[in-house]
């Protein structure tokens, strides 16, 4: 066997450390090229949307074509604010992780447009099922940064009562579902939530987010199948940031076909969008939400973007990709692009931007100061560890009560 | 009171739950128009519509995953997995999601999902229609595990499970769907109509989770069992003429350990019986817990009577099945000293 | 909630018992309509093959178009023989099940062309991963009917040593994989087998079969993803017989999209073929095998056919579909169609057909007589039940040896 | 002899296996170019090529399903599941296929697949990077289950697992990848270099499956444990100054029960320790089996020391972790009479 040559096709990386970045594999399209069909269009009429790329912002930072959502300056400034806030928050949390104040962190740097545009385009009653890289959803829905930080600190104000890894946030009142460490599990759950909304005759829709790598999991298929069979009012988002930890998107099946094409291939609409183009993401989300709300069915949205940071604080991307790759990414930086668009419109300036950055930096600093006052992993005040035995069941069964007693004896032995 | 077999009792429980609470929905493979391959959901779609008794794609992971989402959105799904042997494709959604949601969200989210699934052998189903995986689910913190042994309990426990805001995996011993079974396949089948537990109220009632049931009082030895084996144990005790106290665990998680230990402390001897394979199975937990609480009362080793550590073989199911002989041998071992 | 109307889309059956059969939902195409592209064609150039329908035999029983495999009369007569054999075998086994001689049976009536044409078009070195409804594969590969019957009888000659439900055959030497009771599990296994063949630099390919309903299982997605990423030399067949026990194909996701379209949607070629057209199935299988053997990648083949019989001997289809449905199925009966084609070619006659039926009926009777001489479920000779403890591991561990001893004592207590 | 930590020892085992047998392939998420998130497969792709050390899609069911097919086609796959907490999406392929193939095909087909997966907590991984599901797999007939406690065993057991024609689920206690851990997180971390079991031959050798290891002889009580807890138990016995015999189970299925019962029959007392949750866990099987074989020698109830029946909480892992205190309390209970 060793004698014969292997004939197996193994996808090869576009570029490895030391190589020139190479994005020639990325199928692009000029802004404004794709038309915006009626949102009730048949599944089989979305093949072009699924294989093409919806873009609004062109290289001169101007909005082009039918997908322009025509948002006013105020909304765009709010959007920019949310995106900048997200990035500053991420940078700060990464730093405090390095300082050992939290155990783990995941940045969304370079992907801010996806969460911010989608959260803004959806309605407050819509239920969101985030992945661990969608902090922008929480920020747009008004989550208090101090609360997010407190979760990362597992401190006395932690919404998860110390039970979850950092970034596994949730907010029942803001309709943000509990984040799971297990990839893609939220996908069929979002479909089920949407089915229930339809069964109840309500107008609320659901939206879920996973990464490119996560599309290989079984729950991706479960979600698409159930969404197709029952035409569930749900938006299924694939954030294709080109990487799944160390493996690039070809290992998730992006080499032969776009991820958006899984939509029509499995019986739901599919759209591929420039994930770093705030306007395009906003418009596509509106379109899919309109479709879902009208009962015309689900949409799979692939957001083409780039993971600007490490996978997580446990990862070192310099081992597997060129440092310069992000700078060479043809779709650029979503914050920079929206900023330049606003400036081009005469609605923004470098000076105002610097002021914004300074204001939000101070805000993040203040929130961090407040959050740490509720305790850190290492310094008190600490949560009562007996919380560990609660919320497994609504009522604590005998074996857990006995174990809590045993734990108390163990502690008091101190 | 009416005469019901277990299928009718389960059907009645779902009917009543759907009638009392519009948020209860039934879902699963072939459960809708067809009424289920074992007919447990017969008539429910006709009565409550195809939006509340829902035929699903063949994807156990999808069924449980969407049921969780429905539960989070205010419904109370009762999902049928056609055979317990086919629950594994949905295992991750049960263990990582259904069991963890309340905990990881500090109680802010939960999904009141009941998963019904037929288990056990003795129906010539071969290795993929005969399994009893209850021990696996009992090990997963956050899941309630139930297995009734008769129509009365089946209806009452299912209603209690549906009403519970915590998830339940509800195992239905399919060998006794139509009648009690004493372990002797050569005897003519008997129906539930002649059995006291085949007397089932037509209306609403519950049998609370977390309570074992002493089905027969006795003084010489305690038999701890559940599901089909309750009837085999009763027959074995009768055949061996042993004054055995027989306890039907019914609710495997949470476990009513006190009822078990009280009995074993009284009899000083214990036999545990289940149909599932032995190694690292649920019987091991029963044995370990009872030993911890009753050690000084025990006069002989706790015996386990189980299926062998093999798959359930099509041609040899009565060699595999833990019948009266295997129980009697264990009773003898438990009673010698 | 009860107040509001449900907005959930629930697929509705084309026809229920008492209704007129209605196959208007079936997208059909005249024979010869679709061209036969080069087998190395790009995945994205198979959308038309995946949404259309490859047919060769027209309504006058003549072969049409580029997909005609141009088989000679001998081969077609052999094919007809295998298909008739399969049907007679099925009818007999159903009868003996009704008589209580075997515990369970599954017929393939109406679907014979799929297994027979594909087994004939593939090479002996190719590995086949059947479902429980592919007895034709075993018959073409020369399995002895007596062996198949003996498996169904769990008798002393049972290849499974009494461990498996009837019809769960296998044959290592004929490269027919062990059939599982769990749906779709063989799909990723076939892909793995094909990947290994490629890794070893061998030319053998793999083929797997599942039904329409089984496409909803996770392993369908696993198989397509791995097949796409590694361009594995494998044929993934979906036998769309319109039903999954009681639910029709819309509940598996056939309403919005063909099953073949899952191929290109997920990154492999897809072809939809008239599954009751022996010539079309043969030609499509040849095409996909050529593609796989050349290293051009995997193909998903949807075979449009109809489950002429009950799902299994445990099922009663009159509860959920019209009795007359099969007779009204627009693609007819595969045996009748091949027979008429041979007659139209002057290579066959009703007389020869009747003789064939008689010959094979006698053969099946003889095989059954021989098989029962090795024992039946109820009458001896019986397998030694201690076989129950073997083949769990290569070497029997202590706990199983001890249990075998305990079982022996239990028996000897007789 | 060389100094190796457990990661290097596992890497060495795979290197040697791939070098000796061209049919051995390594596959999993991030195992190829990157060398694995725990670096266990570092350098293997460079040395053996991307066709024998294969990066895969993120689909545990697909990894195990394709590995089975490869095994049937003459390869010997070593599949890494990145964390044991993520093996559940592949559970059906393990239980229904990998474990059953030899049996259902009467030995005509089998798949020599080894599934490596890091387990256990104490690394601030929270509830989805800390689980120990060995008890679930031990209940599945047809699967061998292994968990080493040191680099020497890790290499020898992994080589034996890869060579076995039967499937193995190989659990790697990640807390002791880099050094032994006595249960005290406040102590400075120690590496394997100072530990005798950190001495690992560079070349080929195996540690046979199915053999427990008496890591410390003693007369007063037997501690039966495995994985990380072996080191915690040793430290606890030292701290409590108890003459404990400590047995490292190593191979959970097949289980070397004789070594365990011989020891308990000698000491008359037994403590079982594992990190996994308690209810219906592997410790229950150990307790039940030992009780069955050693009942008349037992002078006190068998004690179980385990993680609580809760998920592994991020902030409270040292309250969850069964540390020296919990073991010492159990030793005291086992030693009183
Ligand atoms: C079921 C499961 N398998 C594996 C992992 C480990 N893991 C965490 S993130 C990740 C990569 C996910 O990549 P992608 O889906 O592209 O999302 P991204 O991180 O790029 O946003 C992996 C393999 C997991 N969390 N869950
Ligand atoms: C994992 C799993 N779930 C459910 C079943 C029960 N079951 C057996 S066959 C079947 C229907 C399959 O339909 P389809 O895939 O269309 O194949 P067909 O029977 O029509 O050939 C079902 C639900 C099973 N065997 N395995
Ligand atoms: Mg990614
Ligand atoms: Mg079908």
CSV table of N, CA, C and O in Angstrom, one decimal, chain B residues 22-23 29-30 33-34 37 39 50-51 54-60 75 82 85-86 88-89 124-129 278-279 307-316 319-321 323 325-326, chain C residues 1-2 6 8 10-11 16-17 103 154 161-166 181-183 213-214 216-217 244-247 251 315-316 319-320 377 383-385 387-389 392 399-400 403 406-407 410-411 414:
chain,number,residue,atom,x,y,z
B,22,UNK,N,-53.1,23.9,25.8
B,22,UNK,CA,-52.9,24.1,24.3
B,22,UNK,C,-51.4,24.2,24.0
B,22,UNK,O,-51.0,24.1,22.8
B,23,UNK,N,-50.5,24.3,25.0
B,23,UNK,CA,-49.1,24.4,24.6
B,23,UNK,C,-48.5,23.0,24.5
B,23,UNK,O,-47.3,22.9,24.0
B,29,UNK,N,-41.6,10.6,14.4
B,29,UNK,CA,-41.7,9.9,13.1
B,29,UNK,C,-42.9,9.1,13.1
B,29,UNK,O,-43.1,8.2,14.0
B,30,UNK,N,-43.8,9.3,12.1
B,30,UNK,CA,-45.0,8.6,12.0
B,30,UNK,C,-46.1,8.7,13.1
B,30,UNK,O,-47.0,7.9,13.1
B,33,UNK,N,-50.5,11.4,11.2
B,33,UNK,CA,-51.6,10.8,10.5
B,33,UNK,C,-51.7,9.3,10.8
B,33,UNK,O,-52.8,8.7,11.0
B,34,UNK,N,-50.6,8.6,10.9
B,34,UNK,CA,-50.5,7.2,11.0
B,34,UNK,C,-50.8,6.8,12.5
B,34,UNK,O,-51.4,5.7,12.8
B,37,UNK,N,-46.0,3.9,15.1
B,37,UNK,CA,-45.8,2.5,14.7
B,37,UNK,C,-46.4,1.6,15.8
B,37,UNK,O,-46.7,0.4,15.5
B,39,UNK,N,-48.9,2.8,17.7
B,39,UNK,CA,-50.3,3.3,17.8
B,39,UNK,C,-50.5,4.2,19.1
B,39,UNK,O,-51.6,4.5,19.4
B,50,UNK,N,-52.9,18.8,12.6
B,50,UNK,CA,-51.5,18.4,12.2
B,50,UNK,C,-50.5,19.4,12.7
B,50,UNK,O,-49.3,19.2,12.5
B,51,UNK,N,-50.9,20.5,13.4
B,51,UNK,CA,-50.0,21.5,13.9
B,51,UNK,C,-49.7,21.2,15.4
B,51,UNK,O,-48.8,21.9,16.0
B,54,UNK,N,-47.5,16.4,15.2
B,54,UNK,CA,-46.7,16.7,14.0
B,54,UNK,C,-45.8,15.5,13.6
B,54,UNK,O,-45.0,15.0,14.3
B,55,UNK,N,-46.0,15.1,12.3
B,55,UNK,CA,-45.1,14.2,11.7
B,55,UNK,C,-43.8,14.9,11.4
B,55,UNK,O,-43.8,16.0,11.0
B,56,UNK,N,-42.7,14.2,11.7
B,56,UNK,CA,-41.4,14.8,11.5
B,56,UNK,C,-40.5,14.1,10.5
B,56,UNK,O,-40.8,12.9,10.2
B,57,UNK,N,-39.5,14.7,10.0
B,57,UNK,CA,-38.5,14.0,9.3
B,57,UNK,C,-37.8,13.0,10.1
B,57,UNK,O,-37.9,13.0,11.4
B,58,UNK,N,-37.1,12.0,9.5
B,58,UNK,CA,-36.4,11.0,10.3
B,58,UNK,C,-35.0,11.5,10.7
B,58,UNK,O,-34.0,11.3,10.0
B,59,UNK,N,-35.0,12.2,11.8
B,59,UNK,CA,-33.8,12.8,12.3
B,59,UNK,C,-34.0,13.0,13.8
B,59,UNK,O,-34.5,14.0,14.2
B,60,UNK,N,-33.5,12.0,14.6
B,60,UNK,CA,-33.8,12.1,16.0
B,60,UNK,C,-33.1,13.4,16.6
B,60,UNK,O,-33.7,14.0,17.5
B,75,UNK,N,-43.9,26.2,24.3
B,75,UNK,CA,-44.6,25.0,24.1
B,75,UNK,C,-44.1,23.9,25.0
B,75,UNK,O,-43.1,24.1,25.7
B,82,UNK,N,-38.9,6.6,17.9
B,82,UNK,CA,-39.6,5.4,17.5
B,82,UNK,C,-39.1,4.1,18.2
B,82,UNK,O,-39.9,3.3,18.6
B,85,UNK,N,-33.4,2.3,20.7
B,85,UNK,CA,-32.2,2.1,19.9
B,85,UNK,C,-31.8,3.2,19.0
B,85,UNK,O,-30.7,3.2,18.5
B,86,UNK,N,-32.8,4.1,18.7
B,86,UNK,CA,-32.6,5.1,17.7
B,86,UNK,C,-32.5,6.5,18.3
B,86,UNK,O,-32.6,7.5,17.6
B,88,UNK,N,-29.8,7.5,19.8
B,88,UNK,CA,-28.4,8.0,19.9
B,88,UNK,C,-28.1,9.1,18.9
B,88,UNK,O,-27.3,10.0,19.2
B,89,UNK,N,-28.7,9.2,17.7
B,89,UNK,CA,-28.4,10.3,16.9
B,89,UNK,C,-28.8,11.7,17.5
B,89,UNK,O,-28.4,12.7,17.1
B,124,UNK,N,-38.7,-10.2,19.3
B,124,UNK,CA,-38.0,-10.6,18.1
B,124,UNK,C,-37.5,-9.4,17.3
B,124,UNK,O,-37.6,-9.4,16.1
B,125,UNK,N,-37.1,-8.4,18.0
B,125,UNK,CA,-36.7,-7.2,17.3
B,125,UNK,C,-35.2,-7.2,16.9
B,125,UNK,O,-34.8,-6.3,16.2
B,126,UNK,N,-34.5,-8.1,17.4
B,126,UNK,CA,-33.0,-8.1,17.1
B,126,UNK,C,-32.3,-7.0,17.9
B,126,UNK,O,-32.9,-6.3,18.6
B,127,UNK,N,-31.0,-6.9,17.5
B,127,UNK,CA,-30.2,-6.0,18.3
B,127,UNK,C,-30.5,-4.5,18.2
B,127,UNK,O,-30.0,-3.7,19.0
B,128,UNK,N,-31.3,-4.1,17.2
B,128,UNK,CA,-31.5,-2.7,17.0
B,128,UNK,C,-33.0,-2.3,17.3
B,128,UNK,O,-33.5,-1.2,16.9
B,129,UNK,N,-33.7,-3.2,17.9
B,129,UNK,CA,-35.1,-2.9,18.3
B,129,UNK,C,-35.4,-3.4,19.7
B,129,UNK,O,-36.5,-3.8,20.0
B,278,UNK,N,-25.4,-5.6,31.8
B,278,UNK,CA,-25.0,-5.5,33.2
B,278,UNK,C,-23.9,-4.5,33.4
B,278,UNK,O,-24.0,-3.6,34.3
B,279,UNK,N,-22.8,-4.6,32.7
B,279,UNK,CA,-21.6,-3.8,33.0
B,279,UNK,C,-21.8,-2.3,32.9
B,279,UNK,O,-22.3,-1.8,31.9
B,307,UNK,N,-29.6,-8.5,31.6
B,307,UNK,CA,-29.2,-9.1,30.3
B,307,UNK,C,-27.7,-9.3,30.3
B,307,UNK,O,-27.0,-8.7,31.1
B,308,UNK,N,-27.2,-10.1,29.4
B,308,UNK,CA,-25.8,-10.3,29.3
B,308,UNK,C,-25.1,-9.1,28.7
B,308,UNK,O,-25.8,-8.3,28.1
B,309,UNK,N,-23.8,-9.0,28.8
B,309,UNK,CA,-23.1,-7.9,28.2
B,309,UNK,C,-22.8,-8.1,26.8
B,309,UNK,O,-21.7,-8.1,26.3
B,310,UNK,N,-23.9,-8.3,26.1
B,310,UNK,CA,-23.9,-8.6,24.6
B,310,UNK,C,-25.0,-7.8,24.0
B,310,UNK,O,-25.9,-7.4,24.7
B,311,UNK,N,-25.0,-7.6,22.7
B,311,UNK,CA,-26.2,-7.1,22.0
B,311,UNK,C,-27.3,-8.1,22.2
B,311,UNK,O,-27.1,-9.2,22.7
B,312,UNK,N,-28.5,-7.6,21.9
B,312,UNK,CA,-29.7,-8.5,22.1
B,312,UNK,C,-29.9,-9.4,20.8
B,312,UNK,O,-30.2,-8.9,19.8
B,313,UNK,N,-29.6,-10.7,20.9
B,313,UNK,CA,-29.5,-11.5,19.7
B,313,UNK,C,-30.8,-12.0,19.2
B,313,UNK,O,-31.6,-12.4,20.0
B,314,UNK,N,-31.1,-11.8,17.9
B,314,UNK,CA,-32.4,-12.1,17.4
B,314,UNK,C,-32.9,-13.5,17.7
B,314,UNK,O,-34.0,-13.7,18.2
B,315,UNK,N,-32.0,-14.5,17.4
B,315,UNK,CA,-32.4,-15.9,17.5
B,315,UNK,C,-32.4,-16.4,19.0
B,315,UNK,O,-33.1,-17.4,19.3
B,316,UNK,N,-31.7,-15.7,19.8
B,316,UNK,CA,-31.5,-16.2,21.2
B,316,UNK,C,-32.1,-15.3,22.2
B,316,UNK,O,-31.6,-15.2,23.4
B,319,UNK,N,-32.5,-16.7,25.6
B,319,UNK,CA,-31.3,-17.0,26.3
B,319,UNK,C,-30.7,-15.8,26.9
B,319,UNK,O,-30.0,-15.8,27.9
B,320,UNK,N,-31.0,-14.7,26.2
B,320,UNK,CA,-30.5,-13.4,26.7
B,320,UNK,C,-31.3,-12.8,27.8
B,320,UNK,O,-30.8,-12.3,28.8
B,321,UNK,N,-32.6,-12.9,27.6
B,321,UNK,CA,-33.6,-12.3,28.5
B,321,UNK,C,-33.4,-12.8,30.0
B,321,UNK,O,-33.3,-14.0,30.2
B,323,UNK,N,-34.8,-14.1,32.6
B,323,UNK,CA,-36.1,-14.7,33.0
B,323,UNK,C,-36.1,-15.2,34.4
B,323,UNK,O,-35.2,-14.9,35.2
B,325,UNK,N,-35.7,-18.0,35.8
B,325,UNK,CA,-34.6,-18.9,36.2
B,325,UNK,C,-33.5,-18.0,36.8
B,325,UNK,O,-32.9,-18.3,37.8
B,326,UNK,N,-33.1,-17.0,36.0
B,326,UNK,CA,-32.0,-16.2,36.4
B,326,UNK,C,-32.3,-15.5,37.7
B,326,UNK,O,-31.4,-15.3,38.6
C,1,UNK,N,-53.1,31.5,23.1
C,1,UNK,CA,-52.3,30.9,22.0
C,1,UNK,C,-53.3,30.1,21.1
C,1,UNK,O,-53.4,30.2,19.9
C,2,UNK,N,-54.1,29.3,21.8
C,2,UNK,CA,-55.1,28.4,21.1
C,2,UNK,C,-55.9,29.3,20.2
C,2,UNK,O,-56.4,29.0,19.1
C,6,UNK,N,-52.6,28.7,13.6
C,6,UNK,CA,-51.2,28.3,13.3
C,6,UNK,C,-50.8,28.8,11.9
C,6,UNK,O,-51.6,28.7,11.0
C,8,UNK,N,-47.8,27.6,10.8
C,8,UNK,CA,-46.8,26.6,10.4
C,8,UNK,C,-47.2,25.9,9.1
C,8,UNK,O,-48.4,25.5,8.9
C,10,UNK,N,-47.3,22.7,7.1
C,10,UNK,CA,-47.2,21.3,7.2
C,10,UNK,C,-47.5,20.6,5.9
C,10,UNK,O,-48.6,20.8,5.3
C,11,UNK,N,-46.5,19.9,5.3
C,11,UNK,CA,-46.8,19.3,4.0
C,11,UNK,C,-48.0,18.4,4.0
C,11,UNK,O,-48.3,17.8,5.0
C,16,UNK,N,-54.8,10.3,0.3
C,16,UNK,CA,-55.0,9.4,1.4
C,16,UNK,C,-56.0,8.3,1.0
C,16,UNK,O,-56.6,8.4,0.0
C,17,UNK,N,-56.1,7.3,1.9
C,17,UNK,CA,-57.0,6.2,1.5
C,17,UNK,C,-58.4,6.7,1.1
C,17,UNK,O,-58.9,7.6,1.7
C,103,UNK,N,-39.5,-14.0,11.3
C,103,UNK,CA,-40.1,-13.0,12.2
C,103,UNK,C,-40.4,-11.7,11.5
C,103,UNK,O,-41.2,-10.9,12.0
C,154,UNK,N,-32.5,-17.3,10.7
C,154,UNK,CA,-31.6,-17.4,11.8
C,154,UNK,C,-31.2,-18.9,12.1
C,154,UNK,O,-31.2,-19.3,13.2
C,161,UNK,N,-25.1,-15.7,12.3
C,161,UNK,CA,-25.1,-16.6,13.5
C,161,UNK,C,-26.2,-16.2,14.4
C,161,UNK,O,-26.1,-16.1,15.7
C,162,UNK,N,-27.4,-15.9,13.9
C,162,UNK,CA,-28.6,-15.7,14.7
C,162,UNK,C,-28.7,-14.4,15.3
C,162,UNK,O,-29.6,-14.1,16.2
C,163,UNK,N,-27.8,-13.5,15.0
C,163,UNK,CA,-27.7,-12.2,15.8
C,163,UNK,C,-28.6,-11.1,15.2
C,163,UNK,O,-28.9,-10.2,15.9
C,164,UNK,N,-28.8,-11.2,13.9
C,164,UNK,CA,-29.5,-10.1,13.3
C,164,UNK,C,-30.9,-10.4,12.8
C,164,UNK,O,-31.3,-11.5,12.5
C,165,UNK,N,-31.7,-9.3,12.8
C,165,UNK,CA,-33.1,-9.4,12.2
C,165,UNK,C,-33.0,-9.9,10.8
C,165,UNK,O,-32.0,-9.7,10.1
C,166,UNK,N,-34.0,-10.5,10.3
C,166,UNK,CA,-34.0,-10.9,8.9
C,166,UNK,C,-33.7,-9.7,8.0
C,166,UNK,O,-34.0,-8.6,8.3
C,181,UNK,N,-29.5,-1.9,11.2
C,181,UNK,CA,-30.9,-1.5,11.5
C,181,UNK,C,-31.0,0.0,11.7
C,181,UNK,O,-32.1,0.6,11.6
C,182,UNK,N,-29.9,0.7,11.9
C,182,UNK,CA,-29.9,2.1,12.1
C,182,UNK,C,-29.7,2.8,10.8
C,182,UNK,O,-28.8,2.6,10.0
C,183,UNK,N,-30.7,3.7,10.5
C,183,UNK,CA,-30.7,4.3,9.1
C,183,UNK,C,-29.5,5.2,8.9
C,183,UNK,O,-29.1,6.0,9.8
C,213,UNK,N,-36.5,9.0,3.1
C,213,UNK,CA,-36.7,9.5,4.5
C,213,UNK,C,-35.4,9.5,5.2
C,213,UNK,O,-35.1,10.4,6.1
C,214,UNK,N,-34.4,8.7,4.9
C,214,UNK,CA,-33.2,8.6,5.6
C,214,UNK,C,-32.2,9.8,5.3
C,214,UNK,O,-31.2,9.9,6.0
C,216,UNK,N,-32.8,12.7,6.0
C,216,UNK,CA,-32.9,13.6,7.0
C,216,UNK,C,-31.9,13.4,8.2
C,216,UNK,O,-31.6,14.2,9.0
C,217,UNK,N,-31.4,12.1,8.2
C,217,UNK,CA,-30.5,11.8,9.3
C,217,UNK,C,-29.1,12.5,9.2
C,217,UNK,O,-28.7,12.8,8.1
C,244,UNK,N,-41.6,7.0,3.6
C,244,UNK,CA,-40.8,6.6,4.7
C,244,UNK,C,-41.8,6.0,5.8
C,244,UNK,O,-42.4,6.8,6.5
C,245,UNK,N,-41.9,4.7,5.8
C,245,UNK,CA,-43.1,4.1,6.5
C,245,UNK,C,-44.3,4.9,6.1
C,245,UNK,O,-44.7,4.8,4.9
C,246,UNK,N,-44.9,5.7,7.0
C,246,UNK,CA,-46.2,6.3,6.6
C,246,UNK,C,-46.1,7.7,6.1
C,246,UNK,O,-47.1,8.2,5.6
C,247,UNK,N,-44.9,8.3,6.2
C,247,UNK,CA,-44.8,9.7,5.8
C,247,UNK,C,-44.2,9.7,4.3
C,247,UNK,O,-43.3,9.0,4.0
C,251,UNK,N,-42.0,15.1,3.7
C,251,UNK,CA,-41.6,15.2,5.1
C,251,UNK,C,-40.1,14.9,5.3
C,251,UNK,O,-39.5,15.1,6.3
C,315,UNK,N,-46.0,-3.5,8.7
C,315,UNK,CA,-46.7,-2.2,8.3
C,315,UNK,C,-48.0,-2.5,7.5
C,315,UNK,O,-48.1,-3.6,6.9
C,316,UNK,N,-48.9,-1.6,7.6
C,316,UNK,CA,-50.2,-1.7,6.8
C,316,UNK,C,-50.4,-0.4,6.1
C,316,UNK,O,-51.0,0.5,6.6
C,319,UNK,N,-53.6,2.1,5.7
C,319,UNK,CA,-54.0,3.1,6.7
C,319,UNK,C,-53.6,4.5,6.2
C,319,UNK,O,-54.2,5.5,6.8
C,320,UNK,N,-52.7,4.6,5.3
C,320,UNK,CA,-52.2,6.0,5.0
C,320,UNK,C,-52.1,6.4,3.5
C,320,UNK,O,-51.8,7.5,3.2
C,377,UNK,N,-36.7,-20.8,12.7
C,377,UNK,CA,-36.8,-20.1,14.1
C,377,UNK,C,-37.3,-21.1,15.1
C,377,UNK,O,-36.8,-21.2,16.2
C,383,UNK,N,-29.0,-23.1,16.0
C,383,UNK,CA,-27.6,-22.7,16.4
C,383,UNK,C,-27.4,-22.9,17.8
C,383,UNK,O,-28.3,-22.8,18.6
C,384,UNK,N,-26.1,-23.1,18.2
C,384,UNK,CA,-25.8,-23.1,19.6
C,384,UNK,C,-25.9,-21.7,20.2
C,384,UNK,O,-25.2,-20.8,19.7
C,385,UNK,N,-26.8,-21.5,21.1
C,385,UNK,CA,-27.0,-20.1,21.6
C,385,UNK,C,-25.8,-19.5,22.3
C,385,UNK,O,-25.7,-18.3,22.5
C,387,UNK,N,-23.2,-18.9,20.9
C,387,UNK,CA,-22.7,-18.0,19.9
C,387,UNK,C,-23.0,-16.6,20.3
C,387,UNK,O,-22.3,-15.6,19.8
C,388,UNK,N,-24.0,-16.4,21.1
C,388,UNK,CA,-24.4,-15.1,21.5
C,388,UNK,C,-23.3,-14.3,22.2
C,388,UNK,O,-23.3,-13.1,22.2
C,389,UNK,N,-22.4,-15.1,22.8
C,389,UNK,CA,-21.3,-14.4,23.6
C,389,UNK,C,-20.0,-14.2,22.7
C,389,UNK,O,-19.1,-13.5,23.2
C,392,UNK,N,-18.1,-10.4,20.1
C,392,UNK,CA,-18.2,-9.0,20.6
C,392,UNK,C,-16.8,-8.4,20.6
C,392,UNK,O,-16.7,-7.3,20.1
C,399,UNK,N,-15.6,-11.0,31.8
C,399,UNK,CA,-17.0,-10.9,32.2
C,399,UNK,C,-17.9,-11.7,31.2
C,399,UNK,O,-18.8,-12.3,31.7
C,400,UNK,N,-17.5,-11.8,30.0
C,400,UNK,CA,-18.4,-12.6,29.1
C,400,UNK,C,-18.2,-14.1,29.3
C,400,UNK,O,-19.1,-14.8,29.2
C,403,UNK,N,-20.2,-14.9,32.2
C,403,UNK,CA,-21.7,-14.9,31.9
C,403,UNK,C,-22.0,-16.1,31.0
C,403,UNK,O,-23.1,-16.7,31.2
C,406,UNK,N,-22.5,-18.8,33.5
C,406,UNK,CA,-23.7,-18.6,34.2
C,406,UNK,C,-24.9,-19.1,33.3
C,406,UNK,O,-25.8,-19.8,33.7
C,407,UNK,N,-24.8,-18.7,32.0
C,407,UNK,CA,-25.9,-19.1,31.1
C,407,UNK,C,-25.9,-20.6,31.0
C,407,UNK,O,-27.0,-21.2,31.0
C,410,UNK,N,-27.6,-22.0,33.9
C,410,UNK,CA,-29.1,-21.7,33.7
C,410,UNK,C,-29.7,-22.7,32.8
C,410,UNK,O,-30.8,-23.3,33.1
C,411,UNK,N,-29.1,-23.0,31.7
C,411,UNK,CA,-29.6,-24.0,30.7
C,411,UNK,C,-29.7,-25.4,31.3
C,411,UNK,O,-30.7,-26.0,31.2
C,414,UNK,N,-32.4,-27.0,33.1
C,414,UNK,CA,-33.6,-27.5,32.4
C,414,UNK,C,-34.0,-28.8,32.9
C,414,UNK,O,-33.2,-29.8,32.8
